Tab-separated table of C-alpha atoms and ligand atoms in Angstrom:
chain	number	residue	atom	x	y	z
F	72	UNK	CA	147.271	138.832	157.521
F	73	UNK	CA	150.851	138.562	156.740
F	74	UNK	CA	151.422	136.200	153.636
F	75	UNK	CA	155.092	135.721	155.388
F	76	UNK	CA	156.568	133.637	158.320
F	77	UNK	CA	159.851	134.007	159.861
F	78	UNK	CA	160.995	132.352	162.891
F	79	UNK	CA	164.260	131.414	163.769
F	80	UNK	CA	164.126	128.514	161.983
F	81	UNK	CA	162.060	128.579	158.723
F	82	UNK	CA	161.349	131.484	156.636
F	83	UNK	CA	158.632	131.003	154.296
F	84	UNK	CA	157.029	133.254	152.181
F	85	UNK	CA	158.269	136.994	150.292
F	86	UNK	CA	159.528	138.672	153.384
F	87	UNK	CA	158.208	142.198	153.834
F	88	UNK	CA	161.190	143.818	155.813
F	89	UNK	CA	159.126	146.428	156.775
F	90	UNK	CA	156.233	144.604	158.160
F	91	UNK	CA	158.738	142.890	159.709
F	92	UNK	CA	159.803	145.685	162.124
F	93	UNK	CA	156.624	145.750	163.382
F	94	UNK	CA	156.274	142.411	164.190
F	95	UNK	CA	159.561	141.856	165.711
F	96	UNK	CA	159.538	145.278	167.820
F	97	UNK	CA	162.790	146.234	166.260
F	98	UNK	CA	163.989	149.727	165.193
F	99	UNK	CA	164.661	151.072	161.582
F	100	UNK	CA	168.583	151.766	161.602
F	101	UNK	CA	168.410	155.492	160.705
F	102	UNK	CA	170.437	158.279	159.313
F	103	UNK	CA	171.122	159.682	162.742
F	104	UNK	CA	172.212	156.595	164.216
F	105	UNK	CA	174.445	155.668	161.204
F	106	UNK	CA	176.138	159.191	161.728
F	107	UNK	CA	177.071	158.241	165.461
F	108	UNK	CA	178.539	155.175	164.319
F	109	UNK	CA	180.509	156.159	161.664
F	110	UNK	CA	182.318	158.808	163.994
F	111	UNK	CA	183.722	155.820	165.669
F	112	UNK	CA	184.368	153.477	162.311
F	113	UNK	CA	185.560	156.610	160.447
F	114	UNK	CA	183.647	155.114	157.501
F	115	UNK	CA	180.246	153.396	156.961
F	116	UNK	CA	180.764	149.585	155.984
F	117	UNK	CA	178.740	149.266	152.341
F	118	UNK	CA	176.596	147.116	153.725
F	119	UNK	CA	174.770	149.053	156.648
F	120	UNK	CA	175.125	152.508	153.845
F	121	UNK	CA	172.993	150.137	151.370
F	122	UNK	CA	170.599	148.899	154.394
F	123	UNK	CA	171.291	145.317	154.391
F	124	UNK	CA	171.724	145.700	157.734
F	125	UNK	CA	168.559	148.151	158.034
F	126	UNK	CA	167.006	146.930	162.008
F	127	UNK	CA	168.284	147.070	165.090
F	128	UNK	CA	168.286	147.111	169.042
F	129	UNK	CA	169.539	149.550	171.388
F	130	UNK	CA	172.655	150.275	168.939
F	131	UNK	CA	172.664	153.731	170.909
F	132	UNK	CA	173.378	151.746	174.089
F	133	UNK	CA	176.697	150.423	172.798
F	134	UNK	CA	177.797	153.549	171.105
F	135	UNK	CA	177.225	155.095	174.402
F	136	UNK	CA	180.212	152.780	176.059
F	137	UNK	CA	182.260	153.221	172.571
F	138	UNK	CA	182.030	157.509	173.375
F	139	UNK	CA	183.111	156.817	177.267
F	140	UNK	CA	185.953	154.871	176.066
F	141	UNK	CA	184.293	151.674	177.917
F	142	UNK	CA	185.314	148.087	176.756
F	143	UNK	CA	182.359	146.449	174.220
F	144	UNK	CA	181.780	143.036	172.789
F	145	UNK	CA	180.628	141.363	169.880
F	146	UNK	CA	179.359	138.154	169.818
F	147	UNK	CA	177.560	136.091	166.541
F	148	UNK	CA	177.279	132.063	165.710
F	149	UNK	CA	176.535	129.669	163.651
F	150	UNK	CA	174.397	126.427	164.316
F	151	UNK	CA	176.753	123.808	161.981
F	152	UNK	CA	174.905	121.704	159.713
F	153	UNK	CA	176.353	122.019	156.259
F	154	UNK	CA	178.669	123.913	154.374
F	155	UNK	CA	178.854	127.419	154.897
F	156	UNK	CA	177.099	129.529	151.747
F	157	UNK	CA	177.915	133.162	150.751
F	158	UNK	CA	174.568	134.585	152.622
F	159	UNK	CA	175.905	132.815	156.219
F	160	UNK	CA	178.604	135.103	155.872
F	161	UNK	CA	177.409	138.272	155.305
F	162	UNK	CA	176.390	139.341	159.221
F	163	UNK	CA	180.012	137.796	159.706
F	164	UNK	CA	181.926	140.081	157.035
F	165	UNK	CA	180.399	143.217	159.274
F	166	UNK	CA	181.443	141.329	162.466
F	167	UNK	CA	184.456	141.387	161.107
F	168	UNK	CA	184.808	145.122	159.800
F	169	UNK	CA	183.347	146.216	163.378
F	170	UNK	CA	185.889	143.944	165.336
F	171	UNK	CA	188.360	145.595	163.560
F	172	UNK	CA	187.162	149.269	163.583
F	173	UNK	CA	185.997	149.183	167.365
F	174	UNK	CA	188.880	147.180	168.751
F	175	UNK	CA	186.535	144.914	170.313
F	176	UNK	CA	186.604	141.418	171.444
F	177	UNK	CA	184.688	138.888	169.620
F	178	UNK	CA	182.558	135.737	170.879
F	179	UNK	CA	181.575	133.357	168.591
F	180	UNK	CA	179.309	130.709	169.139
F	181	UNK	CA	179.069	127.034	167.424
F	182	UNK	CA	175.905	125.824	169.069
F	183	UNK	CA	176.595	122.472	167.592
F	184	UNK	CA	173.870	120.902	169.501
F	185	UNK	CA	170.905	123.411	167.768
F	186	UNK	CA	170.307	121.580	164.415
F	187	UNK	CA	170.641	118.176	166.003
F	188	UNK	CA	167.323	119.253	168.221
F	189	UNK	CA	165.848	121.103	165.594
F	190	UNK	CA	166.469	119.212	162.346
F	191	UNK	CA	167.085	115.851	161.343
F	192	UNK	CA	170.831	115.546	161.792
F	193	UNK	CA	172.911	113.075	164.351
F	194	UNK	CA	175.121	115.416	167.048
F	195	UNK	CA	178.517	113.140	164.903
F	196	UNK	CA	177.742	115.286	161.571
F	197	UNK	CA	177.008	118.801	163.610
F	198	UNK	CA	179.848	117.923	165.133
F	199	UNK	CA	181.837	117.355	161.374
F	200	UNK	CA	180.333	120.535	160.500
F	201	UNK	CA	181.487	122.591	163.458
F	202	UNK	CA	185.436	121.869	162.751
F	203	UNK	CA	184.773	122.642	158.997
F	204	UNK	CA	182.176	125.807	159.411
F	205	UNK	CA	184.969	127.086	161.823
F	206	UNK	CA	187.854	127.063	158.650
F	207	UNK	CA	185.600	129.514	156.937
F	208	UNK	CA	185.102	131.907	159.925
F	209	UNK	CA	188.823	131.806	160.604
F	210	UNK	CA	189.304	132.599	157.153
F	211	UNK	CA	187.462	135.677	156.822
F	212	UNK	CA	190.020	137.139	159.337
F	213	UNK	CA	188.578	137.673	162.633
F	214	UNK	CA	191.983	139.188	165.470
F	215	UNK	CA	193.189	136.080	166.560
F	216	UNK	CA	194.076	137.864	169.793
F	217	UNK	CA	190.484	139.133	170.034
F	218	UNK	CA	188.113	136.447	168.906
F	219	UNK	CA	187.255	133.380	171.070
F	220	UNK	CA	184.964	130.306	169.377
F	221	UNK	CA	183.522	127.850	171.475
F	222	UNK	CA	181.430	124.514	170.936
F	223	UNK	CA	178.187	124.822	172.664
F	224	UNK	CA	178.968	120.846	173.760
F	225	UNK	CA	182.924	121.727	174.410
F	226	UNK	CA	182.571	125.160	176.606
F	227	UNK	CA	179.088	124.033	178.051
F	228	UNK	CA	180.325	123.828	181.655
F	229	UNK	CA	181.550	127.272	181.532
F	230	UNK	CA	177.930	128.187	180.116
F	231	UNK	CA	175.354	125.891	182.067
F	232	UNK	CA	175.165	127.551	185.212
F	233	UNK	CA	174.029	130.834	183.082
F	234	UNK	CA	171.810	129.046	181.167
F	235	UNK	CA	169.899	127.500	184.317
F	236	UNK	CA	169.693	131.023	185.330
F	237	UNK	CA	168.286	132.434	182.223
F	238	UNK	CA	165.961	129.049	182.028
F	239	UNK	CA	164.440	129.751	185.771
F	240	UNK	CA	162.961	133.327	184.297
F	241	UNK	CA	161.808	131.458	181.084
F	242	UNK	CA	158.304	129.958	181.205
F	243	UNK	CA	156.861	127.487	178.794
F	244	UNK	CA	154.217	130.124	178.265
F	245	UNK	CA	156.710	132.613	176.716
F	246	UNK	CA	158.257	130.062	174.704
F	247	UNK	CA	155.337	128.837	173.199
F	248	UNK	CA	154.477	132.202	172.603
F	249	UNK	CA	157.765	134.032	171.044
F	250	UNK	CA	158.638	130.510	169.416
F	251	UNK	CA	155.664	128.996	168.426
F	252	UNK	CA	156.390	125.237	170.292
F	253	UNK	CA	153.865	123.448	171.231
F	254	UNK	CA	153.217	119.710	172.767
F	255	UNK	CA	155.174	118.164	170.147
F	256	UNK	CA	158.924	120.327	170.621
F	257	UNK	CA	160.946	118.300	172.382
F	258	UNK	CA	162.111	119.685	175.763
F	259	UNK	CA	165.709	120.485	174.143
F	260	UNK	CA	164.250	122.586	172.073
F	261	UNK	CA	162.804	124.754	174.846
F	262	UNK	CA	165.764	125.109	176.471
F	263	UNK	CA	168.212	125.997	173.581
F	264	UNK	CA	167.293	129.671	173.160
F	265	UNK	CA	169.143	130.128	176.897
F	266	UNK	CA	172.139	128.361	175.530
F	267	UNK	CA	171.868	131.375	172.502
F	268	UNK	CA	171.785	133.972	175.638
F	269	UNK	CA	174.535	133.027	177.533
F	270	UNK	CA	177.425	134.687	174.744
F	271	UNK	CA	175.049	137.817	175.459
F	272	UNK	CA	175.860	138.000	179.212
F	273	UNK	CA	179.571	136.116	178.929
F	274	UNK	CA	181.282	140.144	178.252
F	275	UNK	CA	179.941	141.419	181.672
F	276	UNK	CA	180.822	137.893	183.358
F	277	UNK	CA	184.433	138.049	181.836
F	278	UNK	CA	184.636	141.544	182.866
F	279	UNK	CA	183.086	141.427	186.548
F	280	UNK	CA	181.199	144.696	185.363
F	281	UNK	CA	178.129	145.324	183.615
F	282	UNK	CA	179.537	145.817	179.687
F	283	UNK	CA	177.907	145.807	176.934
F	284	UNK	CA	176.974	143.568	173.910
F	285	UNK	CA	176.762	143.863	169.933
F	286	UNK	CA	175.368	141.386	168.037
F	287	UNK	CA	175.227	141.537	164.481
F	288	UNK	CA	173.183	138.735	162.771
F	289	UNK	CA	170.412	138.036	159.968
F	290	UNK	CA	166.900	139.477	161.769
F	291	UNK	CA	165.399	136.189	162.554
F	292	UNK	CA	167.796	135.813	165.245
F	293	UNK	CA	166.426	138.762	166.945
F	294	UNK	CA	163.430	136.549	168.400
F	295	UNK	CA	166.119	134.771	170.664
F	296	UNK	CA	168.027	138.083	171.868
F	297	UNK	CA	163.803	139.300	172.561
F	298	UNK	CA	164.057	136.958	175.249
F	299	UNK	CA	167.394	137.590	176.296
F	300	UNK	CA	166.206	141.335	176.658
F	301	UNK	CA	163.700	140.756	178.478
F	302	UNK	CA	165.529	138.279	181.336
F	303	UNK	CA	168.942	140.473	181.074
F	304	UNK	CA	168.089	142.958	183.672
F	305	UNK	CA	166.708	140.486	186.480
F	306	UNK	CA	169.960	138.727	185.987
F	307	UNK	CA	172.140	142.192	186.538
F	308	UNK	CA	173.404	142.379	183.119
F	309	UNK	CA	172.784	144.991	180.595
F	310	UNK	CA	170.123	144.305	177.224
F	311	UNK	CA	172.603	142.928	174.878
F	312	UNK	CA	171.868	144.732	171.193
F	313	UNK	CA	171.669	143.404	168.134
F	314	UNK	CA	172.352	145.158	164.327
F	315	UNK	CA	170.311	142.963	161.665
F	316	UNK	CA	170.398	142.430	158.690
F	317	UNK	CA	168.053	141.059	155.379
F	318	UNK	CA	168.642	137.715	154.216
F	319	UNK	CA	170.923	136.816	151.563
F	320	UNK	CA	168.316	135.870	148.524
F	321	UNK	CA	168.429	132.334	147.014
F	322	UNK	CA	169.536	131.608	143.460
F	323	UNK	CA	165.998	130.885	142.648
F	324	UNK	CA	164.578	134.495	143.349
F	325	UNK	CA	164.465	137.646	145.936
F	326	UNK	CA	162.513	137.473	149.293
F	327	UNK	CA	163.048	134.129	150.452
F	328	UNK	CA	166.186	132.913	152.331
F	329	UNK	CA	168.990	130.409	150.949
F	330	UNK	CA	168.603	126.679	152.227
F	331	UNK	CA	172.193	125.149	153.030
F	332	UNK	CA	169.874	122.127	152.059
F	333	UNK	CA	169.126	122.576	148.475
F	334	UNK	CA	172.202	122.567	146.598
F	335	UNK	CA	171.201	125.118	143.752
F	336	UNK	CA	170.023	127.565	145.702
F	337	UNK	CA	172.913	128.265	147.530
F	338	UNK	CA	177.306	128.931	146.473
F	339	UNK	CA	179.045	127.605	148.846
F	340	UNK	CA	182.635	128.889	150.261
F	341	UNK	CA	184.265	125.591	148.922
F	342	UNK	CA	182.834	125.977	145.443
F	343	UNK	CA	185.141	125.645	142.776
F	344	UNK	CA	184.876	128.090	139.986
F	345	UNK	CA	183.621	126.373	137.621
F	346	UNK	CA	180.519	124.965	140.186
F	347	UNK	CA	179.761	128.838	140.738
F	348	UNK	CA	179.948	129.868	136.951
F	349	UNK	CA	177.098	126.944	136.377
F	350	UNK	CA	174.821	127.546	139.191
F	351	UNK	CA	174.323	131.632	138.383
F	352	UNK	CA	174.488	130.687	134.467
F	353	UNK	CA	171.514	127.910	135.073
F	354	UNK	CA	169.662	128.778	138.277
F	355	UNK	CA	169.877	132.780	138.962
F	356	UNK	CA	166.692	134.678	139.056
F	357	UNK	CA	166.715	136.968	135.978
F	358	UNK	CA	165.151	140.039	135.580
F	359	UNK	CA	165.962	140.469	132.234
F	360	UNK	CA	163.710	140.518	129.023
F	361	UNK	CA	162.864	137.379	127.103
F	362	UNK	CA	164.439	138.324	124.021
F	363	UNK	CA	167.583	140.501	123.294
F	364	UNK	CA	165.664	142.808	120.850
F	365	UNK	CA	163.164	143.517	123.678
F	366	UNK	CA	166.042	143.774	126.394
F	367	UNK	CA	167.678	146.161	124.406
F	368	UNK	CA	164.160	147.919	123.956
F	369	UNK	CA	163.191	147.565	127.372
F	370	UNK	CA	165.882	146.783	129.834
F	371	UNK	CA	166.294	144.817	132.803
F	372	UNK	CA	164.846	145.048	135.795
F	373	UNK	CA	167.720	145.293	138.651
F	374	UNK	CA	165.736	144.747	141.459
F	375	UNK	CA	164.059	141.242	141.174
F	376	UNK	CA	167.678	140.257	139.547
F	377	UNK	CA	169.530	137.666	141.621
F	378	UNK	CA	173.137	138.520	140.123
F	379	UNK	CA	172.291	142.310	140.815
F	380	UNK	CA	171.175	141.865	144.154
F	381	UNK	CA	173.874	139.345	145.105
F	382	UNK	CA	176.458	142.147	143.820
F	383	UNK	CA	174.479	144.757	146.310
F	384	UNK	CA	176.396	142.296	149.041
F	385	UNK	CA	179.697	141.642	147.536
F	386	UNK	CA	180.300	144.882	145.283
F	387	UNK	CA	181.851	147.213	147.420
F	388	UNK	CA	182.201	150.510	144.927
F	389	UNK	CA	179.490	152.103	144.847
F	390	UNK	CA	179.885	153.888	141.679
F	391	UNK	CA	181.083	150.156	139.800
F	392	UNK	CA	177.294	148.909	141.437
F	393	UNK	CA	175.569	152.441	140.314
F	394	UNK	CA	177.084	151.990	136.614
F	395	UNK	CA	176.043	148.583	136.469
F	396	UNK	CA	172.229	149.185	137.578
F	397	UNK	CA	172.223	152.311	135.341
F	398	UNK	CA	172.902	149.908	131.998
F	399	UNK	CA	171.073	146.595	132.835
F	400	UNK	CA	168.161	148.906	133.680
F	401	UNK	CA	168.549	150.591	129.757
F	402	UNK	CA	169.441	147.844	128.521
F	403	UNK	CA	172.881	147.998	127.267
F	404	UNK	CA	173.829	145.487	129.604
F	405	UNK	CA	172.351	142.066	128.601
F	406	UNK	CA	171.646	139.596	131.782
F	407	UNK	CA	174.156	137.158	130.211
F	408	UNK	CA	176.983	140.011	130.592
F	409	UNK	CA	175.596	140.557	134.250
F	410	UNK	CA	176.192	137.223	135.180
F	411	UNK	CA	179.776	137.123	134.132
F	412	UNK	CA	180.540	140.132	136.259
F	413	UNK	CA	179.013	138.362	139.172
F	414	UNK	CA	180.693	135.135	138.575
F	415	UNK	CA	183.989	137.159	138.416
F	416	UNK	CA	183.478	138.778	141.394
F	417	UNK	CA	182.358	135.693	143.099
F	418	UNK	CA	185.414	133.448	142.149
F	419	UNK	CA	188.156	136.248	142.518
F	420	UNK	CA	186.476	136.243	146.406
F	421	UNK	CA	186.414	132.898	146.550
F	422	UNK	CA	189.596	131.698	145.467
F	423	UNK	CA	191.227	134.018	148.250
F	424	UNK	CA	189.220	132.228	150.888
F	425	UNK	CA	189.939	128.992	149.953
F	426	UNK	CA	193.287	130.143	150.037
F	427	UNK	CA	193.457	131.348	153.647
F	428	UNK	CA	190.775	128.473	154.359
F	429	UNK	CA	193.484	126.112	153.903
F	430	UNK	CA	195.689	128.171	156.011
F	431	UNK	CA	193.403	127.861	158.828
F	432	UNK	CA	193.709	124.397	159.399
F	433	UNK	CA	197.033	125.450	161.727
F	434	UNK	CA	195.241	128.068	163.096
F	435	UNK	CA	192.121	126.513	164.395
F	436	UNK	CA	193.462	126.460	168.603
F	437	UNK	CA	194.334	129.782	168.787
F	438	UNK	CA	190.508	130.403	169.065
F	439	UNK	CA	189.223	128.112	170.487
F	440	UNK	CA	187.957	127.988	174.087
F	441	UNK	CA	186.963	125.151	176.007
F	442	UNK	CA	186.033	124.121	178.992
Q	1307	LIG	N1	170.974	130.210	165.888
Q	1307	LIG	C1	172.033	130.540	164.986
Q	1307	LIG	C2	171.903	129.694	163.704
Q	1307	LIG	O1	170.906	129.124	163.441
Q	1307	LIG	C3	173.384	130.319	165.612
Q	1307	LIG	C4	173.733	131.366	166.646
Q	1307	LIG	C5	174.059	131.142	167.936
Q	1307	LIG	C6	173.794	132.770	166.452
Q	1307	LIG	N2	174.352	132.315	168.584
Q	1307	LIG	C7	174.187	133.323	167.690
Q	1307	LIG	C8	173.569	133.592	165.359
Q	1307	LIG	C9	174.356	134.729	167.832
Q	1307	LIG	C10	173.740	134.949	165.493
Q	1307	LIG	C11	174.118	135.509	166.732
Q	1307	LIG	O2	172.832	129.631	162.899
């Protein structure tokens, strides 16, 4: 029995990444695979060398088009509901790194009706959250020639017709099944996952051809592109594929997944610096020793260390990450002195993004597509 749940909405639990490919159906993202990649993206981004992107589906059915020289896609979202933390980001940072490495066009939902039929939230304060969530994504520098974002409830008549197609080969049975509802969802609810594979088919509609589709998101969003799998060829288009990756750990300690809901767990993009110094200073999981003398005598232990593992995402160099692993783990580094390089990190990131955040506010319609 697994002592973890993931869906695509809660994640409770120490997730066991491994167990997890099992359960899902996905595939390990291996050494061979990585090597046919990287011939295209002439490097390998840090964060699929380091295996936070570690799962995937099909990747050898895009890199198939990318050898022929065929147009791909990319497509990834984000379901507004609050501020948007540093582990939202991460599938978006390698969106971003592909877009650019591949050439490829990027669609980016804002299903800003998902929360409001999943959580307790009015559609007015999705809605608020959509036109700030989409500052942050504009921010992290998507081609504004290349990437097109779209409100679920602003582009929906472009979508619905698709989404009554993929709903017709959907039954209640399935749904219950893959998504656990039962007679309390709501009927919304049921029909929102075809809303989340429309973006999958939307390159070969665009295109008039069959073409295919990346997406690169956290691995609980794989559940929905199951589905879309599994309708995509009755509906002539091709499986769309998705890259995943491990979730971004809360403050509080490894294995779970940050809540934009609880305040300490999270750092948020609009953090100042001085809210980011005190949340790792108070709430970051330490794996350090109790006492400097035993520190020193024992060292720290890296892995179950929030600040370590947070630098795993943001850290680029490897040997900078290898150097600091080597003395928190002998204990010449002390956790406070760990933390500080985090926080630096953290705030010299942030204080760019804000930067080009606030640039963004001009910015905002040369993305977006409506109806
Ligand atoms: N369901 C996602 C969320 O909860 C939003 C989303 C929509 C998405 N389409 C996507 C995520 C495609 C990744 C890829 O935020």
């Amino acid at each position: 029995m697994a002592e973890f749940k993931v869906t695509p909405w809660d994640v409770e639990g120490t997730v066991d990444y491994d167990k997890l490919i099992a359960q899902f159906g996905i595939k390990r993202l291996d050494d061979s695979l990585i090597g046919k990649l990287g011939k295209h993206t002439k490097d390998v981004h840090y964060l699929i060398r380091r295996r936070a992107f570690y799962a995937h589906m099909y990747l050898e059915n895009v890199l198939a088009d990318v050898d022929r020289g065929k147009k791909i896609y990319l497509y990834t979202g984000r379901a507004p509901s609050g501020p948007v933390h540093l582990g939202h980001i991460i599938p978006w940072m390698l969106t971003k790194w592909l877009q650019e490495r591949l050439g490829a066009p990027l669609l980016f939902q804002i299903p800003d009706e998902e929360k409001f039929l999943f959580k307790d939230i009015t559609m007015e304060e999705t809605g608020k959250w959509a036109k700030d969530n989409i500052l942050d994504i504009i921010a992290l520098g998507f081609d504004e020639k290349k990437t097109k974002i779209f409100l679920d409830t602003e582009y929906a008549g472009h979508m619905y017709k698709h989404a009554c197609m993929a709903a017709k080969r959907i039954t209640l049975s399935t749904a219950k099944s893959v998504f656990g509802f039962d007679n309390s969802s709501n009927v919304g609810q049921l029909f929102y996952t075809c809303m989340q594979s429309v973006p999958a088919f939307l390159p070969s509609i665009i295109e008039g051809e069959p073409t295919q589709c990346l997406i690169p998101c956290a691995v609980d969003q794989d559940v929905h592109f199951r589905v879309t799998r599994d309708i995509a060829p009755h509906l002539g288009y091709p499986k769309p594929s998705t890259l995943l990756c491990k979730f971004f750990p809360p403050l509080q300690g490894i294995g779970g997944k940050m809540s934009a809901s609880r305040e300490d767990t999270a750092v948020y993009l609009t953090d100042t610096q001085k809210d980011v110094e005190k949340k790792i200073r108070k709430y970051a999981f330490s794996g350090g020793k109790d006492s400097v003398e035993e520190h020193r005598r024992l060292g720290g232990n890296p892995d179950i260390d929030v600040s370590f593992v947070w630098l795993t995402f943001f850290e680029e160099d490897d040997k900078k990450l290898e150097k600091i692993r080597d003395e928190y783990k002998s204990g010449k580094m002390l956790s406070g002195e760990l933390k500080q390089i985090l926080i630096d990190k953290l705030n010299v990131f942030l204080a760019d993004h804000q930067k080009k955040r606030e640039k963004a506010k001009d910015r905002v319609e040369k993305f977006m597509m409506r109806d």
